[in-house]
Coordinates of N, CA and C in Angstrom, one line a residue:
M1 N -0.8 -5.5 12.3 CA 0.5 -5.5 11.9 C 0.9 -4.2 11.3
F2 N 0.2 -3.6 10.4 CA 0.5 -2.3 9.8 C 0.7 -1.2 10.9
D3 N -0.2 -1.2 11.9 CA -0.1 -0.2 13.0 C 1.1 -0.3 13.8
A4 N 1.7 -1.5 13.9 CA 2.9 -1.7 14.7 C 4.2 -1.3 14.0
L5 N 4.1 -1.1 12.7 CA 5.3 -0.8 11.9 C 5.8 0.6 12.0
P6 N 7.1 0.9 12.0 CA 7.5 2.3 12.1 C 7.3 2.9 10.7
D7 N 7.3 4.2 10.7 CA 7.1 4.9 9.4 C 8.2 4.7 8.4
C8 N 9.4 4.3 8.8 CA 10.5 4.1 7.9 C 10.5 2.7 7.3
A9 N 9.6 1.8 7.8 CA 9.5 0.5 7.3 C 8.9 0.4 5.9
F10 N 9.1 -0.7 5.2 CA 8.5 -0.9 3.9 C 7.5 -1.9 4.0
I11 N 6.4 -1.8 3.1 CA 5.4 -2.8 3.1 C 5.0 -3.1 1.7
R12 N 4.8 -4.4 1.4 CA 4.5 -4.8 0.0 C 3.1 -4.8 -0.3
E13 N 2.7 -5.0 -1.5 CA 1.4 -4.9 -2.0 C 0.5 -5.9 -1.3
A14 N 1.0 -7.1 -1.1 CA 0.2 -8.2 -0.4 C -0.3 -7.8 1.0
Q15 N 0.5 -7.0 1.7 CA 0.1 -6.6 3.0 C -0.7 -5.3 3.0
L16 N -0.8 -4.6 1.8 CA -1.5 -3.3 1.7 C -3.0 -3.5 1.4
V17 N -3.3 -4.4 0.5 CA -4.7 -4.5 0.0 C -5.4 -5.8 0.3
Q18 N -6.7 -5.8 0.3 CA -7.5 -7.0 0.6 C -7.3 -8.0 -0.6
S19 N -7.3 -9.2 -0.3 CA -7.1 -10.3 -1.3 C -8.2 -11.3 -1.1
P20 N -8.9 -11.7 -2.1 CA -9.9 -12.8 -2.0 C -9.3 -14.1 -1.5
K21 N -8.0 -14.2 -1.8 CA -7.3 -15.5 -1.4 C -7.0 -15.5 0.1
R22 N -6.9 -14.3 0.7 CA -6.6 -14.2 2.1 C -7.7 -13.3 2.8
P23 N -8.9 -13.8 2.9 CA -10.0 -12.9 3.4 C -9.9 -12.7 5.0
D24 N -9.1 -13.5 5.6 CA -9.0 -13.4 7.1 C -7.8 -12.4 7.5
N25 N -7.0 -12.0 6.5 CA -5.9 -11.1 6.8 C -6.4 -9.6 6.6
P26 N -6.5 -8.9 7.6 CA -6.9 -7.5 7.4 C -5.8 -6.7 6.7
A27 N -6.3 -5.7 5.9 CA -5.3 -4.9 5.1 C -5.7 -3.4 5.4
P28 N -4.7 -2.5 5.4 CA -5.0 -1.1 5.7 C -5.8 -0.4 4.5
L29 N -5.7 -0.9 3.3 CA -6.4 -0.3 2.2 C -7.6 -1.0 1.8
P30 N -8.8 -0.3 1.6 CA -10.0 -1.0 1.3 C -10.3 -1.3 -0.2
F31 N -9.2 -1.5 -1.0 CA -9.4 -1.8 -2.4 C -8.4 -2.8 -2.9
S32 N -8.6 -3.2 -4.1 CA -7.8 -4.4 -4.7 C -6.5 -3.9 -5.2
A33 N -5.6 -4.9 -5.5 CA -4.3 -4.6 -6.1 C -4.4 -3.9 -7.4
P34 N -5.3 -4.3 -8.4 CA -5.4 -3.5 -9.6 C -5.8 -2.0 -9.4
T35 N -6.7 -1.8 -8.4 CA -7.0 -0.4 -8.1 C -5.9 0.4 -7.5
L36 N -5.1 -0.3 -6.6 CA -3.9 0.3 -6.1 C -3.0 0.8 -7.2
W37 N -2.7 -0.1 -8.2 CA -1.8 0.3 -9.3 C -2.4 1.4 -10.2
R38 N -3.7 1.4 -10.4 CA -4.4 2.5 -11.1 C -4.2 3.8 -10.4
K39 N -4.3 3.8 -9.1 CA -4.1 5.0 -8.3 C -2.7 5.5 -8.4
V40 N -1.7 4.6 -8.4 CA -0.3 4.9 -8.5 C -0.1 5.6 -9.9
K41 N -0.6 4.9 -10.9 CA -0.4 5.4 -12.3 C -1.0 6.8 -12.4
A42 N -2.2 7.0 -11.8 CA -2.9 8.3 -11.9 C -2.2 9.4 -11.0
G43 N -1.3 9.0 -10.2 CA -0.7 9.9 -9.3 C -1.5 10.3 -8.0
T44 N -2.5 9.4 -7.7 CA -3.3 9.7 -6.6 C -3.0 8.8 -5.4
F45 N -1.9 8.0 -5.5 CA -1.4 7.2 -4.4 C 0.1 7.3 -4.5
P46 N 0.8 7.3 -3.4 CA 2.3 7.4 -3.4 C 2.9 6.3 -4.3
K47 N 4.0 6.7 -5.0 CA 4.7 5.7 -5.8 C 5.5 4.8 -4.9
P48 N 5.7 3.5 -5.3 CA 6.4 2.6 -4.5 C 7.9 2.8 -4.8
H49 N 8.7 2.1 -3.9 CA 10.2 2.2 -4.0 C 10.6 0.8 -4.6
R50 N 11.6 0.8 -5.5 CA 12.1 -0.4 -6.0 C 13.2 -0.9 -5.1
L51 N 13.0 -2.0 -4.4 CA 14.0 -2.5 -3.5 C 15.0 -3.4 -4.1
S52 N 14.6 -4.1 -5.2 CA 15.5 -4.9 -6.0 C 14.8 -5.1 -7.3
E53 N 15.3 -5.9 -8.2 CA 14.8 -6.1 -9.5 C 13.3 -6.6 -9.4
R54 N 13.0 -7.5 -8.5 CA 11.7 -8.1 -8.4 C 10.9 -7.7 -7.2
V55 N 11.4 -6.7 -6.4 CA 10.7 -6.3 -5.1 C 10.4 -4.8 -5.2
T56 N 9.1 -4.6 -5.0 CA 8.6 -3.2 -5.0 C 7.8 -3.0 -3.7
A57 N 8.0 -1.9 -3.0 CA 7.3 -1.7 -1.7 C 7.1 -0.2 -1.4
W58 N 6.2 0.0 -0.5 CA 5.9 1.4 -0.2 C 6.4 1.7 1.2
K59 N 6.8 2.9 1.5 CA 7.1 3.3 2.9 C 5.8 3.4 3.7
V60 N 5.9 2.9 4.8 CA 4.7 2.9 5.7 C 4.3 4.3 6.0
G61 N 5.2 5.2 6.2 CA 4.9 6.6 6.5 C 4.1 7.3 5.4
D62 N 4.5 6.9 4.1 CA 3.8 7.5 3.0 C 2.4 7.0 2.9
V63 N 2.2 5.7 3.2 CA 0.9 5.1 3.2 C 0.0 5.7 4.3
R64 N 0.6 5.8 5.5 CA -0.2 6.4 6.6 C -0.6 7.9 6.3
A65 N 0.3 8.6 5.7 CA 0.0 10.0 5.4 C -1.2 10.0 4.4
W66 N -1.1 9.1 3.4 CA -2.2 9.1 2.4 C -3.5 8.7 3.1
I67 N -3.5 7.7 3.9 CA -4.7 7.3 4.6 C -5.3 8.4 5.5
N68 N -4.4 9.1 6.2 CA -4.8 10.2 7.1 C -5.4 11.3 6.3
Q69 N -4.9 11.6 5.1 CA -5.4 12.7 4.3 C -6.8 12.3 3.7
H70 N -6.9 11.1 3.3 CA -8.2 10.7 2.8 C -9.3 10.4 3.8
T71 N -8.9 10.1 5.0 CA -10.0 10.0 6.1 C -10.3 11.3 6.6
A72 N -9.4 12.3 6.5 CA -9.8 13.7 6.9 C -10.7 14.3 5.9
D73 N -10.6 14.0 4.6 CA -11.4 14.6 3.6 C -12.8 14.0 3.6
A74 N -13.0 12.8 4.2 CA -14.3 12.1 4.2 C -15.2 12.7 5.2

């Protein structure tokens, strides 16, 4: 799913990280939701966009750039 999205699309936390509640759903990031938010707070992961009062999401292009940067460093 993630690979098929355009860079300008938005993706929410539930589609970004692995969840023990949904082990069959692959996610592009290999860490948990709390780790995602720690990385955002530390400035080591792109900040999300506030789409509404209760909806926060990341631009797919920003997430892809982060993934590419960190796979190139490895």
